[in-house]
Amino acid sequence: MFQELDTVTLTSCISQENTWEIPDYSPLLSNGKFEGGLVPGDVGVIVYVQGGGECFEVEFLMPDGYTVAIATVYPEQMRPVADGDNENYRFREESVR
């Protein structure tokens, strides 16, 4: 169902401890506002399919293209992005540079 470069929306939380890359500039680290990790509604792009679709590496981005986090996400934790999803809404006010 899912494949590389699909845009997806989280349907369950992924804690910071369960992400495998969070850049130093990520808003998940820079203040307490986003503490706790990724939440339902966060939008990302599948960058790698593992095990024929058992799980996926998903990159979550800020509107300016900088990475918020990369996480391993299972199919039951996401859905295809739909009309009306507020893409990257939580991270719109954040700026890296």
mmCIF file of N, CA, C and O in Angstrom:
data_model
loop_
_atom_site.group_PDB
_atom_site.id
_atom_site.type_symbol
_atom_site.label_atom_id
_atom_site.label_comp_id
_atom_site.label_asym_id
_atom_site.label_seq_id
_atom_site.Cartn_x
_atom_site.Cartn_y
_atom_site.Cartn_z
ATOM 1 N N MET A 1 0.822 -1.192 0.000
ATOM 2 C CA MET A 1 0.000 0.000 0.000
ATOM 3 C C MET A 1 0.871 1.263 0.000
ATOM 4 O O MET A 1 0.679 2.143 -0.800
ATOM 5 N N PHE A 2 1.821 1.356 0.940
ATOM 6 C CA PHE A 2 2.700 2.520 1.002
ATOM 7 C C PHE A 2 3.971 2.248 0.213
ATOM 8 O O PHE A 2 4.433 1.116 0.133
ATOM 9 N N GLN A 3 4.560 3.323 -0.343
ATOM 10 C CA GLN A 3 5.818 3.177 -1.065
ATOM 11 C C GLN A 3 6.668 4.430 -0.864
ATOM 12 O O GLN A 3 6.181 5.441 -0.348
ATOM 13 N N GLU A 4 7.931 4.344 -1.271
ATOM 14 C CA GLU A 4 8.830 5.481 -1.115
ATOM 15 C C GLU A 4 8.262 6.733 -1.769
ATOM 16 O O GLU A 4 7.649 6.672 -2.826
ATOM 17 N N LEU A 5 8.460 7.851 -1.092
ATOM 18 C CA LEU A 5 8.044 9.198 -1.489
ATOM 19 C C LEU A 5 6.560 9.462 -1.290
ATOM 20 O O LEU A 5 6.084 10.547 -1.627
ATOM 21 N N ASP A 6 5.810 8.517 -0.710
ATOM 22 C CA ASP A 6 4.426 8.794 -0.325
ATOM 23 C C ASP A 6 4.432 9.770 0.847
ATOM 24 O O ASP A 6 5.268 9.680 1.748
ATOM 25 N N THR A 7 3.501 10.708 0.846
ATOM 26 C CA THR A 7 3.319 11.615 1.972
ATOM 27 C C THR A 7 2.281 11.001 2.887
ATOM 28 O O THR A 7 1.207 10.586 2.435
ATOM 29 N N VAL A 8 2.615 10.918 4.179
ATOM 30 C CA VAL A 8 1.748 10.243 5.140
ATOM 31 C C VAL A 8 1.500 11.124 6.359
ATOM 32 O O VAL A 8 2.258 12.054 6.639
ATOM 33 N N THR A 9 0.446 10.799 7.091
ATOM 34 C CA THR A 9 0.093 11.477 8.325
ATOM 35 C C THR A 9 0.119 10.460 9.455
ATOM 36 O O THR A 9 -0.424 9.364 9.315
ATOM 37 N N LEU A 10 0.745 10.819 10.562
ATOM 38 C CA LEU A 10 0.757 9.919 11.710
ATOM 39 C C LEU A 10 -0.632 9.765 12.303
ATOM 40 O O LEU A 10 -1.403 10.727 12.363
ATOM 41 N N THR A 11 -0.922 8.562 12.766
ATOM 42 C CA THR A 11 -2.185 8.304 13.458
ATOM 43 C C THR A 11 -1.956 7.937 14.918
ATOM 44 O O THR A 11 -2.908 7.775 15.674
ATOM 45 N N SER A 12 -0.687 7.793 15.320
ATOM 46 C CA SER A 12 -0.354 7.526 16.722
ATOM 47 C C SER A 12 0.954 8.231 17.065
ATOM 48 O O SER A 12 1.714 8.636 16.180
ATOM 49 N N CYS A 13 1.211 8.371 18.348
ATOM 50 C CA CYS A 13 2.407 9.075 18.812
ATOM 51 C C CYS A 13 3.667 8.242 18.595
ATOM 52 O O CYS A 13 3.633 7.016 18.657
ATOM 53 N N ILE A 14 4.772 8.945 18.365
ATOM 54 C CA ILE A 14 6.095 8.339 18.330
ATOM 55 C C ILE A 14 6.974 9.196 19.229
ATOM 56 O O ILE A 14 7.194 10.376 18.953
ATOM 57 N N SER A 15 7.446 8.616 20.321
ATOM 58 C CA SER A 15 8.234 9.378 21.285
ATOM 59 C C SER A 15 9.609 9.703 20.715
ATOM 60 O O SER A 15 10.083 9.054 19.780
ATOM 61 N N GLN A 16 10.254 10.698 21.300
ATOM 62 C CA GLN A 16 11.604 11.072 20.871
ATOM 63 C C GLN A 16 12.546 9.877 20.957
ATOM 64 O O GLN A 16 13.412 9.713 20.116
ATOM 65 N N GLU A 17 12.366 9.040 21.951
ATOM 66 C CA GLU A 17 13.235 7.883 22.130
ATOM 67 C C GLU A 17 13.098 6.881 20.980
ATOM 68 O O GLU A 17 13.987 6.076 20.754
ATOM 69 N N ASN A 18 11.989 6.916 20.259
ATOM 70 C CA ASN A 18 11.756 5.984 19.162
ATOM 71 C C ASN A 18 12.020 6.585 17.789
ATOM 72 O O ASN A 18 11.638 6.017 16.784
ATOM 73 N N THR A 19 12.659 7.746 17.775
ATOM 74 C CA THR A 19 13.127 8.304 16.506
ATOM 75 C C THR A 19 14.603 7.984 16.404
ATOM 76 O O THR A 19 15.293 7.856 17.412
ATOM 77 N N TRP A 20 15.098 7.822 15.206
ATOM 78 C CA TRP A 20 16.515 7.467 15.105
ATOM 79 C C TRP A 20 17.388 8.613 14.649
ATOM 80 O O TRP A 20 18.590 8.506 14.635
ATOM 81 N N GLU A 21 16.794 9.721 14.296
ATOM 82 C CA GLU A 21 17.596 10.906 14.010
ATOM 83 C C GLU A 21 16.782 12.147 14.306
ATOM 84 O O GLU A 21 15.682 12.325 13.796
ATOM 85 N N ILE A 22 17.329 12.990 15.170
ATOM 86 C CA ILE A 22 16.758 14.311 15.435
ATOM 87 C C ILE A 22 17.918 15.297 15.343
ATOM 88 O O ILE A 22 18.800 15.295 16.194
ATOM 89 N N PRO A 23 17.959 16.132 14.301
ATOM 90 C CA PRO A 23 19.061 17.101 14.168
ATOM 91 C C PRO A 23 19.098 18.076 15.343
ATOM 92 O O PRO A 23 18.073 18.349 15.980
ATOM 93 N N ASP A 24 20.268 18.625 15.612
ATOM 94 C CA ASP A 24 20.437 19.568 16.720
ATOM 95 C C ASP A 24 19.502 20.767 16.629
ATOM 96 O O ASP A 24 19.133 21.348 17.633
ATOM 97 N N TYR A 25 19.148 21.178 15.425
ATOM 98 C CA TYR A 25 18.296 22.359 15.233
ATOM 99 C C TYR A 25 16.795 22.031 15.258
ATOM 100 O O TYR A 25 15.968 22.922 15.156
ATOM 101 N N SER A 26 16.442 20.768 15.390
ATOM 102 C CA SER A 26 15.029 20.368 15.336
ATOM 103 C C SER A 26 14.214 21.037 16.439
ATOM 104 O O SER A 26 14.665 21.141 17.580
ATOM 105 N N PRO A 27 12.995 21.459 16.126
ATOM 106 C CA PRO A 27 12.143 22.039 17.170
ATOM 107 C C PRO A 27 11.769 21.023 18.242
ATOM 108 O O PRO A 27 11.345 21.398 19.324
ATOM 109 N N LEU A 28 11.954 19.729 17.976
ATOM 110 C CA LEU A 28 11.701 18.729 19.009
ATOM 111 C C LEU A 28 12.719 18.834 20.139
ATOM 112 O O LEU A 28 12.481 18.384 21.246
ATOM 113 N N LEU A 29 13.878 19.451 19.874
ATOM 114 C CA LEU A 29 14.922 19.600 20.884
ATOM 115 C C LEU A 29 15.086 21.023 21.378
ATOM 116 O O LEU A 29 15.576 21.245 22.462
ATOM 117 N N SER A 30 14.670 22.003 20.582
ATOM 118 C CA SER A 30 15.026 23.392 20.866
ATOM 119 C C SER A 30 14.207 24.050 21.966
ATOM 120 O O SER A 30 14.626 25.040 22.518
ATOM 121 N N ASN A 31 13.040 23.515 22.271
ATOM 122 C CA ASN A 31 12.231 24.109 23.335
ATOM 123 C C ASN A 31 11.233 23.080 23.849
ATOM 124 O O ASN A 31 11.050 22.028 23.260
ATOM 125 N N GLY A 32 10.579 23.389 24.925
ATOM 126 C CA GLY A 32 9.616 22.464 25.513
ATOM 127 C C GLY A 32 8.301 22.384 24.766
ATOM 128 O O GLY A 32 7.484 21.520 25.028
ATOM 129 N N LYS A 33 8.088 23.276 23.818
ATOM 130 C CA LYS A 33 6.816 23.348 23.095
ATOM 131 C C LYS A 33 6.468 22.034 22.389
ATOM 132 O O LYS A 33 5.306 21.640 22.344
ATOM 133 N N PHE A 34 7.457 21.347 21.837
ATOM 134 C CA PHE A 34 7.205 20.120 21.089
ATOM 135 C C PHE A 34 7.730 18.886 21.817
ATOM 136 O O PHE A 34 7.855 17.825 21.235
ATOM 137 N N GLU A 35 8.064 19.064 23.093
ATOM 138 C CA GLU A 35 8.609 17.958 23.870
ATOM 139 C C GLU A 35 7.653 16.770 23.846
ATOM 140 O O GLU A 35 6.442 16.934 23.909
ATOM 141 N N GLY A 36 8.205 15.603 23.727
ATOM 142 C CA GLY A 36 7.370 14.408 23.718
ATOM 143 C C GLY A 36 7.404 13.683 22.394
ATOM 144 O O GLY A 36 6.957 12.557 22.284
ATOM 145 N N GLY A 37 7.921 14.320 21.367
ATOM 146 C CA GLY A 37 8.063 13.633 20.089
ATOM 147 C C GLY A 37 7.004 13.974 19.068
ATOM 148 O O GLY A 37 6.392 15.041 19.100
ATOM 149 N N LEU A 38 6.778 13.036 18.170
ATOM 150 C CA LEU A 38 5.830 13.224 17.061
ATOM 151 C C LEU A 38 4.433 12.785 17.508
ATOM 152 O O LEU A 38 4.292 11.865 18.308
ATOM 153 N N VAL A 39 3.420 13.447 16.980
ATOM 154 C CA VAL A 39 2.042 13.183 17.409
ATOM 155 C C VAL A 39 1.129 12.975 16.196
ATOM 156 O O VAL A 39 1.484 13.351 15.076
ATOM 157 N N PRO A 40 -0.047 12.394 16.423
ATOM 158 C CA PRO A 40 -0.995 12.246 15.312
ATOM 159 C C PRO A 40 -1.233 13.578 14.618
ATOM 160 O O PRO A 40 -1.360 14.619 15.266
ATOM 161 N N GLY A 41 -1.229 13.524 13.300
ATOM 162 C CA GLY A 41 -1.406 14.729 12.502
ATOM 163 C C GLY A 41 -0.104 15.241 11.909
ATOM 164 O O GLY A 41 -0.125 16.005 10.950
ATOM 165 N N ASP A 42 1.035 14.846 12.496
ATOM 166 C CA ASP A 42 2.316 15.244 11.904
ATOM 167 C C ASP A 42 2.462 14.556 10.550
ATOM 168 O O ASP A 42 2.114 13.393 10.389
ATOM 169 N N VAL A 43 2.981 15.296 9.584
ATOM 170 C CA VAL A 43 3.079 14.827 8.206
ATOM 171 C C VAL A 43 4.539 14.567 7.853
ATOM 172 O O VAL A 43 5.418 15.339 8.218
ATOM 173 N N GLY A 44 4.772 13.463 7.153
ATOM 174 C CA GLY A 44 6.120 13.126 6.728
ATOM 175 C C GLY A 44 6.121 12.454 5.369
ATOM 176 O O GLY A 44 5.070 12.186 4.785
ATOM 177 N N VAL A 45 7.323 12.161 4.892
ATOM 178 C CA VAL A 45 7.513 11.517 3.591
ATOM 179 C C VAL A 45 8.272 10.213 3.819
ATOM 180 O O VAL A 45 9.288 10.193 4.516
ATOM 181 N N ILE A 46 7.777 9.140 3.219
ATOM 182 C CA ILE A 46 8.470 7.855 3.318
ATOM 183 C C ILE A 46 9.744 7.930 2.491
ATOM 184 O O ILE A 46 9.696 8.229 1.294
ATOM 185 N N VAL A 47 10.880 7.683 3.150
ATOM 186 C CA VAL A 47 12.162 7.734 2.444
ATOM 187 C C VAL A 47 12.764 6.352 2.239
ATOM 188 O O VAL A 47 13.710 6.196 1.464
ATOM 189 N N TYR A 48 12.233 5.340 2.929
ATOM 190 C CA TYR A 48 12.759 3.991 2.769
ATOM 191 C C TYR A 48 11.720 2.975 3.229
ATOM 192 O O TYR A 48 11.081 3.168 4.265
ATOM 193 N N VAL A 49 11.554 1.921 2.455
ATOM 194 C CA VAL A 49 10.640 0.825 2.788
ATOM 195 C C VAL A 49 11.479 -0.347 3.279
ATOM 196 O O VAL A 49 12.413 -0.773 2.597
ATOM 197 N N GLN A 50 11.156 -0.864 4.453
ATOM 198 C CA GLN A 50 11.887 -2.005 5.013
ATOM 199 C C GLN A 50 11.043 -3.268 4.952
ATOM 200 O O GLN A 50 9.823 -3.218 5.134
ATOM 201 N N GLY A 51 11.702 -4.395 4.724
ATOM 202 C CA GLY A 51 11.035 -5.693 4.803
ATOM 203 C C GLY A 51 9.811 -5.823 3.933
ATOM 204 O O GLY A 51 8.829 -6.421 4.363
ATOM 205 N N GLY A 52 9.843 -5.253 2.744
ATOM 206 C CA GLY A 52 8.699 -5.364 1.849
ATOM 207 C C GLY A 52 7.445 -4.666 2.356
ATOM 208 O O GLY A 52 6.333 -4.993 1.946
ATOM 209 N N GLY A 53 7.604 -3.726 3.272
ATOM 210 C CA GLY A 53 6.465 -2.958 3.779
ATOM 211 C C GLY A 53 6.117 -3.259 5.222
ATOM 212 O O GLY A 53 5.080 -2.814 5.717
ATOM 213 N N GLU A 54 6.992 -3.981 5.933
ATOM 214 C CA GLU A 54 6.754 -4.236 7.355
ATOM 215 C C GLU A 54 6.837 -2.948 8.169
ATOM 216 O O GLU A 54 6.106 -2.758 9.122
ATOM 217 N N CYS A 55 7.781 -2.077 7.787
ATOM 218 C CA CYS A 55 7.906 -0.773 8.423
ATOM 219 C C CYS A 55 8.577 0.176 7.440
ATOM 220 O O CYS A 55 9.078 -0.240 6.392
ATOM 221 N N PHE A 56 8.580 1.457 7.794
ATOM 222 C CA PHE A 56 9.028 2.504 6.887
ATOM 223 C C PHE A 56 9.856 3.529 7.642
ATOM 224 O O PHE A 56 9.572 3.825 8.806
ATOM 225 N N GLU A 57 10.861 4.078 6.978
ATOM 226 C CA GLU A 57 11.589 5.217 7.520
ATOM 227 C C GLU A 57 10.903 6.456 6.964
ATOM 228 O O GLU A 57 10.775 6.607 5.747
ATOM 229 N N VAL A 58 10.423 7.306 7.862
ATOM 230 C CA VAL A 58 9.660 8.488 7.468
ATOM 231 C C VAL A 58 10.383 9.730 7.962
ATOM 232 O O VAL A 58 10.771 9.820 9.130
ATOM 233 N N GLU A 59 10.581 10.686 7.050
ATOM 234 C CA GLU A 59 11.216 11.956 7.393
ATOM 235 C C GLU A 59 10.132 13.010 7.586
ATOM 236 O O GLU A 59 9.293 13.218 6.711
ATOM 237 N N PHE A 60 10.184 13.655 8.736
ATOM 238 C CA PHE A 60 9.235 14.724 9.064
ATOM 239 C C PHE A 60 9.971 16.039 8.901
ATOM 240 O O PHE A 60 11.083 16.208 9.408
ATOM 241 N N LEU A 61 9.353 16.977 8.174
ATOM 242 C CA LEU A 61 10.028 18.210 7.776
ATOM 243 C C LEU A 61 9.305 19.454 8.263
ATOM 244 O O LEU A 61 8.092 19.452 8.449
ATOM 245 N N MET A 62 10.084 20.531 8.400
ATOM 246 C CA MET A 62 9.513 21.857 8.605
ATOM 247 C C MET A 62 9.197 22.426 7.229
ATOM 248 O O MET A 62 9.722 21.945 6.219
ATOM 249 N N PRO A 63 8.346 23.426 7.131
ATOM 250 C CA PRO A 63 7.996 23.995 5.824
ATOM 251 C C PRO A 63 9.193 24.495 5.020
ATOM 252 O O PRO A 63 9.152 24.509 3.802
ATOM 253 N N ASP A 64 10.287 24.870 5.705
ATOM 254 C CA ASP A 64 11.463 25.357 4.978
ATOM 255 C C ASP A 64 12.363 24.219 4.492
ATOM 256 O O ASP A 64 13.423 24.452 3.938
ATOM 257 N N GLY A 65 11.929 22.968 4.708
ATOM 258 C CA GLY A 65 12.652 21.820 4.188
ATOM 259 C C GLY A 65 13.625 21.175 5.151
ATOM 260 O O GLY A 65 14.181 20.121 4.861
ATOM 261 N N TYR A 66 13.842 21.782 6.305
ATOM 262 C CA TYR A 66 14.749 21.197 7.286
ATOM 263 C C TYR A 66 14.062 20.041 8.017
ATOM 264 O O TYR A 66 12.865 20.081 8.287
ATOM 265 N N THR A 67 14.854 19.041 8.353
ATOM 266 C CA THR A 67 14.337 17.838 8.993
ATOM 267 C C THR A 67 13.990 18.096 10.460
ATOM 268 O O THR A 67 14.789 18.676 11.197
ATOM 269 N N VAL A 68 12.808 17.648 10.863
ATOM 270 C CA VAL A 68 12.404 17.657 12.264
ATOM 271 C C VAL A 68 12.898 16.374 12.923
ATOM 272 O O VAL A 68 13.486 16.389 13.990
ATOM 273 N N ALA A 69 12.633 15.237 12.262
ATOM 274 C CA ALA A 69 13.054 13.937 12.776
ATOM 275 C C ALA A 69 12.882 12.898 11.681
ATOM 276 O O ALA A 69 12.103 13.089 10.742
ATOM 277 N N ILE A 70 13.609 11.805 11.839
ATOM 278 C CA ILE A 70 13.389 10.625 11.011
ATOM 279 C C ILE A 70 13.046 9.501 11.968
ATOM 280 O O ILE A 70 13.722 9.312 12.990
ATOM 281 N N ALA A 71 11.975 8.785 11.666
ATOM 282 C CA ALA A 71 11.506 7.736 12.570
ATOM 283 C C ALA A 71 11.095 6.493 11.797
ATOM 284 O O ALA A 71 10.679 6.577 10.645
ATOM 285 N N THR A 72 11.211 5.354 12.462
ATOM 286 C CA THR A 72 10.671 4.116 11.919
ATOM 287 C C THR A 72 9.191 4.087 12.269
ATOM 288 O O THR A 72 8.816 4.241 13.435
ATOM 289 N N VAL A 73 8.357 3.919 11.247
ATOM 290 C CA VAL A 73 6.908 3.966 11.433
ATOM 291 C C VAL A 73 6.301 2.689 10.848
ATOM 292 O O VAL A 73 6.665 2.270 9.748
ATOM 293 N N TYR A 74 5.390 2.097 11.587
ATOM 294 C CA TYR A 74 4.693 0.891 11.127
ATOM 295 C C TYR A 74 3.411 1.292 10.407
ATOM 296 O O TYR A 74 2.839 2.352 10.681
ATOM 297 N N PRO A 75 2.937 0.441 9.481
ATOM 298 C CA PRO A 75 1.756 0.814 8.683
ATOM 299 C C PRO A 75 0.547 1.222 9.522
ATOM 300 O O PRO A 75 -0.191 2.135 9.136
ATOM 301 N N GLU A 76 0.364 0.590 10.671
ATOM 302 C CA GLU A 76 -0.797 0.916 11.506
ATOM 303 C C GLU A 76 -0.648 2.252 12.239
ATOM 304 O O GLU A 76 -1.600 2.732 12.855
ATOM 305 N N GLN A 77 0.532 2.879 12.136
ATOM 306 C CA GLN A 77 0.775 4.166 12.781
ATOM 307 C C GLN A 77 0.620 5.347 11.827
ATOM 308 O O GLN A 77 0.865 6.488 12.218
ATOM 309 N N MET A 78 0.225 5.076 10.585
ATOM 310 C CA MET A 78 0.126 6.167 9.610
ATOM 311 C C MET A 78 -0.981 5.881 8.608
ATOM 312 O O MET A 78 -1.496 4.768 8.520
ATOM 313 N N ARG A 79 -1.318 6.934 7.870
ATOM 314 C CA ARG A 79 -2.292 6.827 6.778
ATOM 315 C C ARG A 79 -1.833 7.765 5.676
ATOM 316 O O ARG A 79 -1.034 8.677 5.922
ATOM 317 N N PRO A 80 -2.344 7.566 4.457
ATOM 318 C CA PRO A 80 -2.004 8.522 3.395
ATOM 319 C C PRO A 80 -2.493 9.920 3.777
ATOM 320 O O PRO A 80 -3.527 10.072 4.424
ATOM 321 N N VAL A 81 -1.735 10.926 3.393
ATOM 322 C CA VAL A 81 -2.153 12.299 3.655
ATOM 323 C C VAL A 81 -3.452 12.557 2.891
ATOM 324 O O VAL A 81 -3.653 12.036 1.794
ATOM 325 N N ALA A 82 -4.347 13.322 3.492
ATOM 326 C CA ALA A 82 -5.655 13.585 2.888
ATOM 327 C C ALA A 82 -5.884 15.082 2.756
ATOM 328 O O ALA A 82 -5.245 15.887 3.435
ATOM 329 N N ASP A 83 -6.791 15.447 1.862
ATOM 330 C CA ASP A 83 -7.182 16.849 1.755
ATOM 331 C C ASP A 83 -7.628 17.332 3.128
ATOM 332 O O ASP A 83 -8.338 16.630 3.839
ATOM 333 N N GLY A 84 -7.204 18.506 3.481
ATOM 334 C CA GLY A 84 -7.588 19.071 4.764
ATOM 335 C C GLY A 84 -6.573 18.844 5.868
ATOM 336 O O GLY A 84 -6.663 19.445 6.922
ATOM 337 N N ASP A 85 -5.617 17.940 5.648
ATOM 338 C CA ASP A 85 -4.556 17.771 6.642
ATOM 339 C C ASP A 85 -3.730 19.050 6.668
ATOM 340 O O ASP A 85 -3.366 19.581 5.631
ATOM 341 N N ASN A 86 -3.454 19.536 7.842
ATOM 342 C CA ASN A 86 -2.623 20.734 7.985
ATOM 343 C C ASN A 86 -1.172 20.313 7.972
ATOM 344 O O ASN A 86 -0.575 20.074 9.007
ATOM 345 N N GLU A 87 -0.601 20.222 6.793
ATOM 346 C CA GLU A 87 0.760 19.752 6.632
ATOM 347 C C GLU A 87 1.734 20.590 7.457
ATOM 348 O O GLU A 87 1.817 21.790 7.290
ATOM 349 N N ASN A 88 2.440 19.897 8.346
ATOM 350 C CA ASN A 88 3.461 20.526 9.181
ATOM 351 C C ASN A 88 2.930 21.684 10.027
ATOM 352 O O ASN A 88 3.666 22.581 10.381
ATOM 353 N N TYR A 89 1.677 21.679 10.371
ATOM 354 C CA TYR A 89 1.073 22.785 11.103
ATOM 355 C C TYR A 89 1.839 23.108 12.384
ATOM 356 O O TYR A 89 2.108 24.257 12.680
ATOM 357 N N ARG A 90 2.217 22.094 13.127
ATOM 358 C CA ARG A 90 2.893 22.356 14.406
ATOM 359 C C ARG A 90 4.225 23.065 14.230
ATOM 360 O O ARG A 90 4.680 23.760 15.119
ATOM 361 N N PHE A 91 4.878 22.877 13.116
ATOM 362 C CA PHE A 91 6.234 23.379 12.953
ATOM 363 C C PHE A 91 6.307 24.635 12.084
ATOM 364 O O PHE A 91 7.388 25.086 11.748
ATOM 365 N N ARG A 92 5.184 25.219 11.734
ATOM 366 C CA ARG A 92 5.190 26.380 10.833
ATOM 367 C C ARG A 92 5.875 27.597 11.422
ATOM 368 O O ARG A 92 6.457 28.382 10.719
ATOM 369 N N GLU A 93 5.802 27.773 12.730
ATOM 370 C CA GLU A 93 6.383 28.953 13.346
ATOM 371 C C GLU A 93 7.865 28.789 13.615
ATOM 372 O O GLU A 93 8.549 29.742 13.956
ATOM 373 N N GLU A 94 8.374 27.572 13.467
ATOM 374 C CA GLU A 94 9.783 27.313 13.745
ATOM 375 C C GLU A 94 10.628 27.670 12.527
ATOM 376 O O GLU A 94 10.229 27.477 11.405
ATOM 377 N N SER A 95 11.789 28.184 12.761
ATOM 378 C CA SER A 95 12.712 28.504 11.696
ATOM 379 C C SER A 95 14.122 28.107 12.119
ATOM 380 O O SER A 95 14.524 28.381 13.251
ATOM 381 N N VAL A 96 14.843 27.482 11.239
ATOM 382 C CA VAL A 96 16.184 27.026 11.562
ATOM 383 C C VAL A 96 17.192 28.153 11.423
ATOM 384 O O VAL A 96 18.069 28.329 12.213
ATOM 385 N N ARG A 97 17.050 28.897 10.385
ATOM 386 C CA ARG A 97 18.065 29.906 10.070
ATOM 387 C C ARG A 97 17.446 31.281 9.949
ATOM 388 O O ARG A 97 16.386 31.492 9.645
#
